[in-house]
Tab-separated table of C-alpha atoms in Angstrom:
chain	number	residue	atom	x	y	z
A	11	UNK	CA	0.000	0.000	0.000
A	12	UNK	CA	1.386	3.433	-0.882
A	13	UNK	CA	0.616	6.766	0.734
A	14	UNK	CA	0.799	10.164	-0.961
A	15	UNK	CA	3.854	12.210	-0.175
A	16	UNK	CA	3.248	15.076	2.259
A	17	UNK	CA	5.306	18.055	3.172
A	18	UNK	CA	6.073	20.098	0.081
A	19	UNK	CA	2.451	20.521	-1.047
A	20	UNK	CA	1.247	21.299	2.478
A	21	UNK	CA	3.728	24.143	2.833
A	22	UNK	CA	2.602	25.736	-0.402
A	23	UNK	CA	-1.038	25.466	0.644
A	24	UNK	CA	-0.290	27.027	3.999
A	25	UNK	CA	1.619	29.840	2.312
A	26	UNK	CA	-1.317	30.460	-0.045
A	27	UNK	CA	-3.766	30.518	2.846
A	28	UNK	CA	-1.568	32.872	4.842
A	29	UNK	CA	-1.184	35.186	1.847
A	30	UNK	CA	-4.946	35.308	1.348
A	31	UNK	CA	-5.600	35.939	5.046
A	32	UNK	CA	-3.063	38.746	5.223
A	33	UNK	CA	-4.288	40.259	1.946
A	34	UNK	CA	-7.980	40.272	2.826
A	35	UNK	CA	-7.845	40.201	6.612
A	36	UNK	CA	-9.755	38.098	9.096
A	37	UNK	CA	-11.822	39.364	12.007
A	38	UNK	CA	-12.491	37.133	14.984
A	39	UNK	CA	-15.024	38.379	17.522
A	40	UNK	CA	-16.054	36.847	20.801
A	41	UNK	CA	-17.833	37.882	23.985
A	42	UNK	CA	-17.585	36.193	27.347
A	43	UNK	CA	-20.269	36.934	29.913
A	44	UNK	CA	-20.417	35.608	33.442
A	45	UNK	CA	-23.812	35.893	35.143
A	46	UNK	CA	-24.977	34.799	38.577
A	47	UNK	CA	-28.738	34.689	39.136
A	48	UNK	CA	-29.356	37.021	36.171
A	49	UNK	CA	-26.780	39.526	37.508
A	50	UNK	CA	-23.980	40.257	35.095
A	51	UNK	CA	-20.708	39.941	36.982
A	52	UNK	CA	-18.199	40.178	34.156
A	53	UNK	CA	-18.178	40.891	30.440
A	54	UNK	CA	-15.090	40.457	28.295
A	55	UNK	CA	-15.220	41.527	24.657
A	56	UNK	CA	-12.527	40.059	22.448
A	57	UNK	CA	-11.729	41.471	19.020
A	58	UNK	CA	-8.905	40.103	16.904
A	59	UNK	CA	-7.951	41.279	13.432
A	60	UNK	CA	-5.345	39.399	11.422
A	61	UNK	CA	-4.191	41.367	8.390
A	62	UNK	CA	-1.096	42.696	6.685
A	63	UNK	CA	0.173	46.149	7.653
A	64	UNK	CA	-0.963	47.561	4.309
A	65	UNK	CA	-4.458	46.108	4.698
A	66	UNK	CA	-4.699	47.330	8.292
A	67	UNK	CA	-3.744	50.859	7.176
A	68	UNK	CA	-6.444	50.702	4.480
A	69	UNK	CA	-8.930	49.879	7.259
A	70	UNK	CA	-7.708	52.885	9.257
A	71	UNK	CA	-5.772	50.900	11.830
A	72	UNK	CA	-2.308	52.309	12.520
A	73	UNK	CA	-1.908	52.347	16.306
A	74	UNK	CA	1.643	51.000	16.060
A	75	UNK	CA	2.792	54.329	14.605
A	76	UNK	CA	1.995	56.074	17.902
A	77	UNK	CA	3.160	53.319	20.258
A	78	UNK	CA	6.604	54.270	21.661
A	79	UNK	CA	7.509	50.620	22.216
A	80	UNK	CA	6.942	49.833	18.522
A	81	UNK	CA	7.924	53.031	16.702
A	82	UNK	CA	11.190	54.956	16.907
A	83	UNK	CA	9.410	58.111	15.708
A	84	UNK	CA	6.776	57.809	18.439
A	85	UNK	CA	9.506	57.243	21.029
A	86	UNK	CA	11.342	60.387	19.854
A	87	UNK	CA	8.111	62.387	20.042
A	88	UNK	CA	7.499	61.086	23.559
A	89	UNK	CA	11.035	61.995	24.643
A	90	UNK	CA	10.708	65.477	23.094
A	91	UNK	CA	7.397	65.967	24.912
A	92	UNK	CA	8.980	64.831	28.192
A	93	UNK	CA	11.913	67.235	27.646
A	94	UNK	CA	9.513	70.121	27.017
A	95	UNK	CA	7.558	69.238	30.160
A	96	UNK	CA	10.800	69.124	32.178
A	97	UNK	CA	11.882	72.516	30.812
A	98	UNK	CA	8.458	73.995	31.624
A	99	UNK	CA	8.609	72.573	35.149
A	100	UNK	CA	12.131	73.956	35.642
A	101	UNK	CA	10.994	77.410	34.436
A	102	UNK	CA	7.934	77.331	36.709
A	103	UNK	CA	10.073	76.156	39.620
A	104	UNK	CA	12.515	79.059	39.086
A	105	UNK	CA	9.623	81.550	38.954
A	106	UNK	CA	8.129	80.170	42.164
A	107	UNK	CA	11.498	80.272	43.940
A	108	UNK	CA	11.907	83.920	42.885
A	109	UNK	CA	8.426	84.765	44.198
A	110	UNK	CA	9.147	82.996	47.482
A	111	UNK	CA	12.437	84.856	47.845
A	112	UNK	CA	10.652	88.177	47.181
A	113	UNK	CA	7.944	87.374	49.720
A	114	UNK	CA	10.510	86.320	52.306
A	115	UNK	CA	12.400	89.555	51.649
A	116	UNK	CA	9.229	91.594	52.246
A	117	UNK	CA	8.491	89.584	55.398
A	118	UNK	CA	11.979	90.211	56.728
A	119	UNK	CA	11.637	93.928	55.929
A	120	UNK	CA	8.300	94.067	57.757
A	121	UNK	CA	9.784	92.290	60.780
A	122	UNK	CA	12.672	94.770	60.867
A	123	UNK	CA	10.206	97.666	60.617
A	124	UNK	CA	11.710	99.024	57.430
A	125	UNK	CA	8.489	98.624	55.478
A	126	UNK	CA	4.880	99.194	56.373
A	127	UNK	CA	2.221	96.604	55.715
A	128	UNK	CA	-0.079	97.418	52.782
C-alpha cells in the first residue's frame, strides 16, 4: 500500500492561505459573559484582526505608529514631549522660587520695621 507524499504541497497550501488571510484580513469576535442569578458579573469583549500592515492601514488601523515601544518616531516624540515638560517645570520652579524669595524679603523687611504693611 502506498501513501501520498506530504510536506512540500502542504507548505505551499499554507503559504497560499496565509497570503490570502493577510491580503484580505480576518476578524475574529467573541464575547464572554459571566452571570450569577441574572446579575452580570463580568463581560469580556474580544476582538482580533489578522491582516497585513498595508491592509490594516487601508482599514484605518495604525496604532503602532503612535506606540513608543513599537515606533522609533513615536519614542522620539514622547522623549521630546517629556523634555519640554521638564523645561516647563524647571521654568515654573525658578519663577516660584523667585516669588518665594521676594515674599521672604518683604516679610523680613516688615519684621525689621523698614516697610509698612499694605
